[in-house]
Amino acid sequence: MPQFRPEFLAKVDEAIAHYPAFKRSASLPLLHLWQEEFGYISNEGIHWIAEKLGLQPIQILELVTFYPMFRQKPFGKYHIKVCRTLSCALGGSSELHERFKKTLRVEGDPHGPIHSPDGKYTLEFVECLASCGTAPVCMINDDFHEKVDSQEKINALLAKCN
Amino acid sequence: MAVEEKRLIFKHIDQPGYTIDIDCYLRNGGYEIAKKALTLKQADIINEVKASGLRGRGGAGFGCGLKWSFIPPTNTKPVYLICNADESEPGTFKDRQIIYKDPHQLLEGMLISCYANRVSLAYIYIRGEFPDGAKILERAIEEAKKHNFLGKNILGSDYSLEIYVHRGAGAYICGEETGLIESLEGKRAYPRIKPPYFPAVLGLYQCPTIVNNVETLCHVKHIMAIGGAEYAKLGTPNNTGTRILCVSGDVNKPGYYEFEVGKITLGELIYDVCAGIRNGNQLKAIIPGGSSAKVLRADETFKIKQKQADGSMIEKSITINDIPMDFDTMAAAGSMAGSGGVIVMDHTRDMVEALANINEFYAHESCGQCTPCREGSLWMKKITTRMTHGGARKEDLGLLKNVADNIAGRTICAFGEACSWPTQSFIAKFPEEFENKTKTETLSEPIRTAA
C-alpha cells in the first residue's frame, strides 16, 4: 500500500460524509481523489476504495472502465486534452491536435492517448469541453485554454509546462 | 435593426468589476429574493413557478412547475434536488458562464427551489471537465454557509439545507436525468426505465427527486423576483421568459446571448447578433439546439401553424431566417430548440464530414446498455468514417439510413433519438452529398476490413 498523506485521508472522510444516506455514492469522488493523489487508478486503489466503502472491487473497477476520465495507467505530467467535437472541429481542432503532435514530436492514433517517451506529456482528443464559442479549445491538466488557433499560442502554453 | 438582449440571468455576467465572491453578490442585491421566498408558503412558490410557464432549459423543454408537482402528495420519504450541471450537449456552453462567473445566483435559485419542495439535501452534479467550476461552487457554498444562507436553521427559520458538489467523470450520458442519478449513486450511468423510475417518484435512493438544469434553477430566482404572472409576460405564450442561446461555428461573433424566448428569429440571431457568416461565406446549414437536434438546410421552407389574435390557426410558409427561437416553432420546423446550442455551418463545409464528427461523438458516448444504440451508434460511425475516407460501398447510404431508423424508439433513454436524428436529418437534407460519397465503389481494404 502507498503511503497516505493525512490531507488525502481527511479529504476521503470529508467526501464520504457528503453522502449520509448511501456510502456507495462516494465512489466517484474517491476515484477522483485517488487519481489526483497518485496519478492513476491502480489495482491497489480499486481495492482500497472498495474496502473503504464496503463494496466489492468489481463495483469500483466497472466505474473505472466506464468513465472516460479515469485511467489505469500513468499519464504524462501534463495531460493535454484537445476538444474534438463538431464546433471545435469547425474551428480547427484537427490542426490543433496535429500541431501539438509535431511540437511534442509524438506519433500515434488520434483515437487514444498519445504519450511522449519522456513521460512528460500525454496528448488526447476528448469530446466536447463546453466552450464551443471559443473554438478550438484545450485543457492542460485542470487549466482551460480558449482559441488556441496558432503555433505561437501552443508554444506559449507549452513554455509554462516545466 | 438588431433585437435587444433581455438579460435576467446574464445581468452581471462579464460586467466589469463583478466578481464571484459573496460580498459582490450581496452588494448587487443577492439573496434578497431567497430571504423573501423563505417567508412564503411552499405551495405559493410552486404556484408562482407554475404560473410562470417556465420550461426546462436542459433540452427537453418540460414544464418546471409540472415536474415539481409530480412528487406524490402522500410522500413521506426525503425529497432530493439535483442540479444538472453536466452540460455536455455539443454546441452548448451556457451553464459554464453561470457557474464560473455567477455561482451564487445558482445557489440562490437552488435554495428557493429546495425550500419550495421541502428538500434538505441537494447535490450539484457537475461535469468532470469543469474542475475549476467545482472549486468555485464549493467555495461559494462555504461562503453561503458562513452567511447562514445554507446549513442549519437558515436565517433563523426552521428550514435547513445542505448542498454538495458531485463531480462527474467525462460521460455524456450523465446529462440524462436517470443516468445522472445512477451515477450519483456510485454506479455506471445506465439510464433507468420509465415507468416506474420517474425521478419525481423513484429517484435518488428510490426517493422523490427533482432534477433541474443550471439555467432552469436560476430562472426560479427571477420568477420569484417579479412574480410568475409578470415572468410569463416575457417571451411568447407557452414559451415564456428568457433563454440563453449559444452560437458556435461559422459566424463572425460566436458567443452566448440572452433573449426573450421566441422574440428573436434564427436569421436575426445569425446576421444581426452574430454579425453574419464568417469569411463572407454563405450559410449552408444550422443545427439549432445542440448536436442531437435535426439539421436545418439554409434554403428550406418550413410550414408553420400560427395562432392568430382571434384564436384561429393559419399555416404559413417561412424561411430558415424567419424561424423564431422558441420550443414550439422549432419543433414545428422539424427540429428542436433543445439546449439552445446553435451550430452554424457555411457553404464550404462537407456535410458528410460534419455527420462523421457527430457520429464519432455518439459512438463514444453511448452507455452501451441497449443493443440498438450501442451497436447502431458504432455502425453509423463506421459507415460515415469510410464515406469520408473514400472507402464507402454503394449500398452504404441505404445501410446508414436503415441503422439510424432502427435505433430511435427502441432504447431506454432518449440517447437513441439523440444519436439517430443527426444521421436521419443529414441524409434527408443533403442526399446529394451522401450519394456523391457512395457513387464510386473504391476498394480501400484496410477500411473495409475495419468495418
XYZ file of C-alpha atoms in Angstrom:
613
model
C 0.000 0.000 0.000
C 1.218 3.516 -0.736
C 1.945 5.998 2.000
C -1.155 8.097 2.607
C -0.835 11.758 3.418
C -3.118 12.844 6.273
C -4.585 15.500 3.956
C -5.604 12.811 1.491
C -7.270 10.729 4.192
C -9.077 13.794 5.528
C -10.430 14.567 2.062
C -11.623 10.975 1.714
C -13.521 11.150 5.001
C -14.988 14.509 4.057
C -16.178 13.135 0.707
C -17.866 10.147 2.328
C -19.632 12.469 4.773
C -21.367 14.162 1.842
C -23.500 11.053 1.291
C -25.159 10.297 4.635
C -27.801 8.082 3.033
C -25.576 5.867 0.904
C -21.807 5.494 1.148
C -21.537 3.994 -2.321
C -22.265 7.452 -3.742
C -18.746 8.426 -2.715
C -17.259 6.065 -5.339
C -16.678 8.731 -7.998
C -15.365 11.330 -5.526
C -12.919 8.783 -4.089
C -11.742 7.778 -7.555
C -11.127 11.454 -8.351
C -9.201 11.918 -5.104
C -7.121 8.790 -5.708
C -6.281 9.812 -9.272
C -5.339 13.335 -8.188
C -3.105 11.913 -5.461
C -1.449 9.013 -7.290
C -1.858 9.901 -10.968
C -3.907 6.885 -11.991
C -6.222 4.226 -10.591
C -4.082 1.233 -9.713
C -5.372 -2.156 -8.696
C -4.448 -1.219 -5.152
C -6.594 1.882 -5.464
C -9.584 -0.139 -6.636
C -9.284 -2.492 -3.659
C -8.662 0.290 -1.165
C -11.687 2.339 -2.299
C -13.919 -0.745 -2.381
C -12.954 -1.631 1.168
C -13.419 1.930 2.342
C -16.983 1.934 1.014
C -17.882 -1.644 1.886
C -18.090 -2.671 -1.766
C -16.655 -5.394 -3.962
C -13.631 -4.341 -6.060
C -15.574 -5.089 -9.260
C -18.042 -2.353 -8.307
C -15.183 0.144 -8.457
C -13.440 -1.395 -11.467
C -16.633 -1.157 -13.540
C -16.651 2.582 -12.905
C -13.017 2.982 -13.927
C -13.715 1.257 -17.236
C -16.942 3.220 -17.838
C -15.996 6.824 -17.086
C -13.551 8.247 -19.641
C -11.675 10.443 -17.186
C -10.362 7.567 -15.065
C -7.218 5.801 -16.222
C -5.469 2.637 -15.161
C -2.019 3.624 -16.359
C 0.154 6.618 -15.513
C -0.240 9.579 -17.857
C 2.307 12.293 -18.583
C 2.889 15.039 -16.051
C 0.963 17.307 -18.406
C -2.236 15.894 -19.823
C -3.255 17.863 -22.898
C -6.906 17.388 -23.842
C -7.918 18.781 -27.214
C -11.666 19.050 -27.856
C -12.587 17.008 -30.927
C -16.345 17.609 -31.221
C -18.149 19.475 -34.004
C -17.833 23.175 -33.109
C -14.161 22.783 -32.274
C -13.679 20.722 -35.430
C -15.188 23.629 -37.410
C -12.775 25.898 -35.556
C -9.689 23.846 -36.382
C -9.259 21.197 -33.678
C -7.633 18.711 -36.074
C -4.970 21.301 -36.860
C -4.531 21.943 -33.154
C -4.086 18.240 -32.436
C -1.619 17.941 -35.335
C 0.339 20.955 -34.135
C 0.654 19.505 -30.659
C 1.842 16.227 -32.164
C 4.510 17.964 -34.261
C 5.641 20.281 -31.487
C 5.900 17.457 -28.962
C 7.332 15.147 -31.624
C 4.907 12.364 -30.807
C 3.146 9.915 -33.104
C 0.096 7.795 -32.547
C -3.527 7.044 -33.203
C -5.626 10.178 -32.559
C -8.369 7.971 -31.101
C -6.409 7.309 -27.937
C -3.962 8.999 -25.587
C -0.507 9.575 -27.066
C 2.350 9.625 -24.573
C 5.679 11.348 -25.080
C 8.581 8.943 -24.451
C 9.973 11.038 -21.588
C 6.684 10.731 -19.692
C 6.200 14.473 -19.626
C 3.181 14.795 -21.908
C 0.046 12.881 -22.781
C -1.937 14.221 -25.723
C -5.540 13.164 -26.096
C -8.531 14.034 -28.246
C -11.564 14.322 -25.971
C -15.261 15.004 -26.522
C -16.960 18.373 -26.039
C -15.412 20.638 -23.385
C -18.407 23.030 -23.467
C -16.823 26.176 -24.778
C -17.930 25.893 -28.396
C -17.943 29.660 -28.977
C -14.195 29.980 -28.445
C -13.068 27.041 -30.584
C -10.623 25.418 -30.748
C -10.130 24.747 -27.064
C -7.919 22.502 -24.980
C -7.130 21.748 -21.372
C -3.686 21.189 -19.899
C -4.316 19.336 -16.653
C -7.018 21.429 -14.927
C -6.287 24.625 -16.846
C -8.584 25.538 -19.675
C -7.445 27.432 -22.798
C -9.588 29.043 -25.480
C -8.982 29.950 -29.141
C -5.729 28.033 -29.375
C -5.509 28.728 -33.080
C -1.822 29.418 -33.741
C 1.585 27.879 -33.230
C 2.567 30.873 -31.064
C -0.248 30.127 -28.644
C 0.760 26.468 -28.421
C 4.375 27.444 -27.793
C 3.307 29.843 -25.051
C 1.214 27.146 -23.355
C 3.964 24.556 -23.543
C 6.557 27.044 -22.247
C 4.635 27.050 -18.964
C 4.974 23.267 -18.597
C 8.116 22.637 -16.617
C -32.327 46.516 -36.506
C -30.908 44.110 -34.043
C -33.160 42.688 -31.363
C -32.179 43.836 -27.888
C -30.920 41.259 -25.444
C -33.007 40.789 -22.327
C -30.573 39.829 -19.602
C -32.046 38.330 -16.437
C -29.603 35.528 -15.740
C -26.739 37.210 -17.546
C -27.372 40.590 -15.925
C -23.964 40.656 -14.283
C -22.071 38.191 -16.453
C -18.950 39.830 -17.908
C -19.834 43.118 -16.202
C -16.571 44.905 -15.326
C -15.761 44.610 -11.626
C -18.332 41.854 -10.992
C -16.663 39.042 -9.056
C -17.718 35.605 -7.862
C -17.402 36.261 -4.128
C -20.469 36.583 -1.928
C -19.740 40.199 -0.994
C -20.084 41.280 -4.590
C -23.236 39.193 -4.943
C -24.736 40.768 -1.813
C -23.832 44.270 -2.993
C -25.900 43.545 -6.087
C -28.985 42.519 -4.142
C -28.005 38.876 -3.781
C -30.063 36.502 -1.609
C -32.761 39.153 -1.080
C -35.213 37.152 -3.161
C -34.407 33.968 -1.254
C -34.968 35.811 2.034
C -38.408 36.840 0.817
C -39.168 33.353 -0.507
C -38.357 31.757 2.840
C -41.247 33.694 4.384
C -43.740 32.296 1.867
C -45.661 29.039 1.928
C -44.056 26.294 -0.144
C -47.186 25.801 -2.239
C -47.228 29.503 -3.112
C -43.730 29.291 -4.594
C -44.659 26.228 -6.617
C -47.753 28.058 -7.864
C -45.646 31.036 -8.949
C -43.317 28.717 -10.879
C -46.324 27.020 -12.479
C -47.840 30.391 -13.381
C -44.550 31.488 -14.929
C -44.807 28.754 -17.547
C -41.080 28.073 -17.144
C -39.930 25.216 -19.334
C -36.740 23.290 -18.514
C -33.675 24.704 -20.195
C -31.695 21.475 -20.308
C -33.041 20.258 -23.629
C -36.458 18.657 -23.323
C -38.328 21.877 -22.506
C -40.557 20.168 -19.953
C -42.645 22.372 -17.660
C -40.676 23.035 -14.478
C -43.674 23.579 -12.193
C -45.313 20.465 -13.597
C -42.166 18.434 -12.936
C -42.181 19.632 -9.344
C -45.839 18.739 -8.907
C -45.199 15.076 -9.752
C -43.901 14.440 -6.246
C -46.630 12.314 -4.690
C -48.604 14.364 -2.132
C -48.624 11.378 0.200
C -44.824 11.115 0.143
C -43.113 10.532 3.466
C -39.586 9.866 2.166
C -36.935 12.574 1.959
C -37.062 14.604 -1.262
C -33.814 15.336 -3.075
C -32.965 18.039 -5.578
C -30.148 17.632 -8.056
C -28.844 20.457 -10.158
C -27.870 19.018 -13.517
C -24.618 20.836 -14.289
C -23.355 18.098 -16.573
C -23.501 20.453 -19.582
C -22.310 18.103 -22.299
C -24.502 18.623 -25.339
C -22.117 19.692 -28.104
C -22.779 23.308 -29.024
C -23.878 24.290 -25.508
C -21.768 26.446 -23.211
C -24.213 28.496 -21.165
C -24.022 26.778 -17.775
C -20.251 27.273 -17.829
C -20.824 31.052 -17.777
C -23.180 30.888 -14.803
C -21.034 28.501 -12.769
C -17.728 30.253 -13.446
C -18.959 33.841 -13.290
C -22.006 33.993 -11.001
C -22.119 30.869 -8.799
C -24.226 32.449 -6.054
C -27.054 33.063 -8.495
C -27.294 29.297 -8.954
C -27.151 28.698 -5.198
C -29.914 31.228 -4.590
C -32.090 29.593 -7.248
C -31.404 26.219 -5.662
C -32.176 27.491 -2.164
C -35.606 28.758 -3.270
C -36.342 25.588 -5.249
C -35.230 23.323 -2.387
C -37.302 25.234 0.152
C -40.362 25.057 -2.114
C -40.036 21.301 -2.447
C -39.054 20.611 1.192
C -35.616 19.404 0.218
C -32.955 19.345 2.915
C -30.146 17.716 0.947
C -29.258 18.705 -2.606
C -26.432 17.933 -4.987
C -24.877 19.783 -7.884
C -23.786 17.160 -10.403
C -21.091 18.993 -12.340
C -19.289 17.532 -15.327
C -15.770 16.309 -14.655
C -14.327 18.649 -17.268
C -15.162 21.644 -15.028
C -12.613 21.138 -12.217
C -12.360 24.859 -11.533
C -16.128 25.187 -11.706
C -16.449 22.571 -8.956
C -13.971 24.514 -6.795
C -15.796 27.799 -7.427
C -19.101 26.237 -6.376
C -17.565 24.650 -3.285
C -16.133 27.998 -2.243
C -19.477 29.684 -2.883
C -21.239 27.065 -0.737
C -18.767 27.730 2.104
C -19.428 31.463 1.851
C -23.179 30.941 1.782
C -22.920 28.748 4.884
C -20.959 31.436 6.726
C -23.786 33.851 5.995
C -26.333 31.203 7.033
C -27.969 31.091 3.595
C -27.196 27.375 3.743
C -26.769 24.980 6.649
C -28.900 24.642 9.748
C -31.855 26.931 10.508
C -31.343 29.222 7.572
C -31.714 32.880 8.595
C -33.330 31.913 11.871
C -36.060 29.812 10.274
C -36.622 26.131 10.983
C -35.517 25.295 7.455
C -32.133 23.592 6.922
C -30.393 22.762 3.663
C -27.058 21.233 2.689
C -25.760 21.406 -0.874
C -22.806 19.311 -2.029
C -20.916 19.352 -5.304
C -20.537 15.990 -7.032
C -18.109 15.713 -9.940
C -18.816 13.533 -12.952
C -16.025 11.891 -14.896
C -16.460 12.574 -18.592
C -19.594 10.650 -19.561
C -22.200 12.493 -21.682
C -24.948 10.105 -20.629
C -24.856 11.574 -17.107
C -26.813 14.512 -18.521
C -29.791 12.126 -18.859
C -31.514 12.537 -15.508
C -31.876 8.885 -14.552
C -28.345 8.136 -15.754
C -27.227 11.034 -13.620
C -28.999 9.553 -10.609
C -27.348 6.162 -11.133
C -24.010 7.924 -11.398
C -24.667 9.853 -8.206
C -25.407 6.546 -6.517
C -21.890 5.449 -7.433
C -22.790 3.250 -10.377
C -22.333 3.213 -14.117
C -24.618 5.864 -15.604
C -27.092 3.444 -17.172
C -30.397 5.299 -17.597
C -33.371 3.759 -15.819
C -36.533 2.576 -17.462
C -39.577 4.838 -17.200
C -42.008 3.856 -15.829
C -41.514 3.178 -12.984
C -38.369 5.219 -12.431
C -39.658 8.745 -12.924
C -37.282 10.729 -10.734
C -40.102 12.650 -9.046
C -41.427 9.329 -7.774
C -38.455 6.948 -7.614
C -35.258 8.948 -7.983
C -32.111 9.131 -5.910
C -32.047 6.257 -3.397
C -35.590 5.435 -4.585
C -36.835 8.709 -3.117
C -38.654 11.529 -4.952
C -36.036 13.618 -6.727
C -36.143 16.789 -8.737
C -33.503 17.138 -11.423
C -33.262 20.614 -12.949
C -30.771 22.248 -15.253
C -28.497 25.076 -14.015
C -30.249 27.706 -16.101
C -33.712 26.478 -15.059
C -32.852 26.821 -11.356
C -31.536 30.333 -11.932
C -34.825 31.259 -13.597
C -36.673 30.295 -10.406
C -34.932 33.177 -8.657
C -36.066 35.627 -11.332
C -39.620 34.263 -11.266
C -39.779 34.930 -7.534
C -38.313 38.388 -8.089
C -41.056 39.591 -10.384
C -43.812 37.031 -9.820
C -44.940 34.189 -12.054
C -47.563 36.197 -13.954
C -45.119 39.008 -14.730
C -42.476 36.497 -15.817
C -44.987 34.820 -18.109
C -45.341 38.121 -19.987
C -41.764 37.739 -21.146
C -41.290 35.688 -24.261
C -44.273 34.275 -26.136
C -47.269 32.200 -25.000
C -46.217 28.678 -23.945
C -42.579 29.770 -24.431
C -42.171 32.194 -21.590
C -39.248 34.011 -20.053
C -35.784 34.464 -21.401
C -33.318 31.875 -22.514
C -29.656 31.736 -23.261
C -28.623 30.958 -26.801
C -25.095 29.786 -27.543
C -23.858 30.247 -31.072
C -20.782 28.489 -32.424
C -19.321 27.500 -35.759
C -19.019 29.665 -38.853
C -20.255 33.053 -37.622
C -18.285 36.247 -37.115
C -19.280 36.705 -33.489
C -19.899 33.387 -31.789
C -20.955 33.627 -28.156
C -23.706 33.432 -25.558
C -26.714 35.737 -25.629
C -29.912 36.003 -23.612
C -33.200 36.842 -25.302
C -36.875 36.601 -24.576
C -37.971 33.210 -25.851
C -39.340 33.415 -29.384
C -38.710 37.155 -29.697
C -35.717 36.647 -31.940
C -35.560 34.725 -35.181
C -32.769 32.465 -36.314
C -31.906 34.986 -39.024
C -31.678 37.897 -36.577
C -29.526 35.773 -34.289
C -27.086 34.831 -37.032
C -26.935 38.046 -39.020
C -27.627 40.835 -36.520
C -26.348 39.434 -33.252
C -23.533 37.235 -34.519
C -22.592 39.561 -37.403
C -23.206 37.035 -40.166
C -21.277 34.168 -41.671
C -17.518 34.404 -41.375
C -15.135 34.992 -44.281
C -18.017 36.386 -46.326
C -19.273 32.850 -46.924
C -22.837 31.672 -47.465
C -24.954 29.925 -44.875
C -25.400 26.235 -45.575
C -26.861 24.546 -42.513
C -27.780 25.123 -38.890
C -28.104 22.696 -36.027
C -30.412 24.777 -33.823
C -30.445 23.077 -30.412
C -27.313 21.102 -29.640
C -25.806 18.362 -31.798
C -28.763 15.992 -31.310
C -31.180 18.431 -32.942
C -32.094 17.783 -36.551
C -30.143 19.896 -39.017
C -31.876 22.667 -40.979
C -30.865 23.494 -44.526
C -30.364 27.159 -45.449
C -32.670 27.097 -48.488
C -35.532 25.125 -46.922
C -39.001 26.490 -46.364
C -40.953 25.438 -43.323
C -44.703 25.163 -42.962
C -45.598 26.566 -39.571
C -49.034 26.715 -37.979
C -49.547 30.034 -36.255
C -52.237 31.097 -33.864
C -53.882 34.368 -34.828
C -55.084 37.041 -32.429
C -58.675 35.800 -32.849
C -57.649 32.254 -31.913
C -57.842 30.792 -35.417
C -54.900 28.872 -36.837
C -53.234 29.700 -40.131
C -50.495 27.847 -41.933
C -47.554 29.929 -43.054
C -44.556 29.113 -45.143
C -41.360 30.617 -43.728
C -37.660 30.508 -44.470
C -34.924 29.443 -42.093
C -34.213 33.082 -41.216
C -37.782 33.607 -40.040
C -37.942 30.769 -37.511
C -38.440 32.267 -34.056
C -36.190 30.749 -31.406
C -38.809 29.041 -29.276
C -39.588 25.449 -28.345
C -42.823 25.049 -30.306
C -41.905 26.611 -33.643
C -38.564 24.859 -33.703
C -40.415 21.577 -33.188
C -42.896 22.518 -35.929
C -39.939 23.181 -38.232
C -38.898 19.575 -37.688
C -36.073 20.135 -35.248
C -35.841 21.197 -31.605
C -34.766 24.171 -29.523
C -33.048 21.651 -27.257
C -30.287 23.072 -25.126
C -30.069 26.376 -27.022
C -26.769 25.491 -28.669
C -26.827 26.763 -32.257
C -24.131 25.364 -34.530
C -23.725 27.205 -37.836
C -22.052 25.783 -40.945
C -21.131 27.673 -44.107
C -21.100 26.589 -47.765
C -17.522 25.304 -47.593
C -18.496 22.562 -45.153
C -18.771 18.933 -46.157
C -21.948 17.615 -44.542
C -20.716 14.035 -44.544
C -17.605 15.122 -42.633
C -19.778 17.018 -40.168
C -22.004 13.992 -39.627
C -18.970 11.734 -39.258
C -17.761 14.011 -36.473
C -21.142 13.888 -34.730
C -21.395 10.124 -35.147
C -17.992 9.653 -33.578
C -19.229 11.587 -30.570
C -22.328 9.446 -30.107
C -20.482 6.182 -30.670
C -18.057 7.227 -27.932
C -20.804 8.325 -25.559
C -23.398 5.548 -25.862
C -23.540 3.946 -22.418
C -23.842 0.527 -24.020
C -26.912 -0.610 -22.133
C -29.346 -1.043 -25.071
C -28.223 -3.014 -28.096
C -29.775 -0.804 -30.836
C -27.907 2.240 -29.533
C -24.634 0.559 -28.546
C -24.297 -1.254 -31.880
C -26.125 1.268 -34.049
C -24.130 4.297 -32.957
C -20.917 2.397 -33.650
C -22.063 1.247 -37.082
C -23.186 4.747 -38.033
C -19.738 5.981 -37.088
C -18.019 3.227 -39.062
C -20.087 3.934 -42.169
C -19.647 7.716 -42.115
C -15.944 7.240 -41.399
C -15.488 5.133 -44.506
C -17.555 7.632 -46.506
C -15.135 10.382 -45.533
C -12.083 8.201 -46.106
C -13.013 7.154 -49.632
C -13.870 3.596 -48.702
C -17.643 3.672 -48.974
C -19.655 0.968 -50.675
C -22.606 1.614 -52.992
C -25.071 0.181 -50.501
C -23.733 2.264 -47.618
C -26.214 5.116 -47.854
C -29.174 2.749 -47.548
C -27.440 0.862 -44.788
C -26.674 4.028 -42.841
C -30.278 5.150 -43.032
C -31.519 1.702 -42.087
C -29.300 1.595 -38.996
C -30.447 5.067 -37.889
C -34.106 4.178 -38.435
C -33.778 1.200 -36.148
C -32.432 2.968 -33.058
C -34.906 5.727 -32.186
C -37.817 4.474 -30.130
C -36.099 1.209 -29.267
C -33.969 2.321 -26.338
C -34.453 3.000 -22.636
C -33.490 6.666 -22.856
C -33.603 9.482 -25.393
C -29.985 8.922 -26.401
C -31.409 6.635 -29.094
C -33.205 9.599 -30.642
C -30.261 11.924 -29.997
C -27.878 9.725 -31.960
C -30.170 8.817 -34.839
C -31.679 12.244 -35.547
C -28.445 13.738 -36.885
C -27.952 10.858 -39.346
C -31.593 10.824 -40.439
C -31.736 14.579 -40.944
C -28.345 14.983 -42.623
C -29.265 12.306 -45.184
C -32.745 13.756 -45.740
C -31.486 17.319 -46.157
C -28.263 16.713 -48.079
C -28.838 13.458 -50.017
C -26.640 14.554 -52.927
C -23.558 14.836 -50.742
C -24.026 11.331 -49.397
C -24.730 9.963 -52.869
C -21.507 11.513 -54.131
C -19.536 9.699 -51.463
C -21.008 6.336 -52.334
C -21.207 6.680 -56.126
C -17.886 5.088 -56.848
C -17.089 1.955 -55.001
C -13.445 2.109 -54.118
C -11.615 -0.760 -52.631
C -9.842 0.598 -49.663
C -9.011 -2.663 -47.976
C -7.835 -1.504 -44.552
C -11.023 0.457 -44.000
C -13.270 -2.249 -45.410
C -11.838 -4.839 -43.099
C -12.051 -2.456 -40.161
C -15.773 -2.218 -40.592
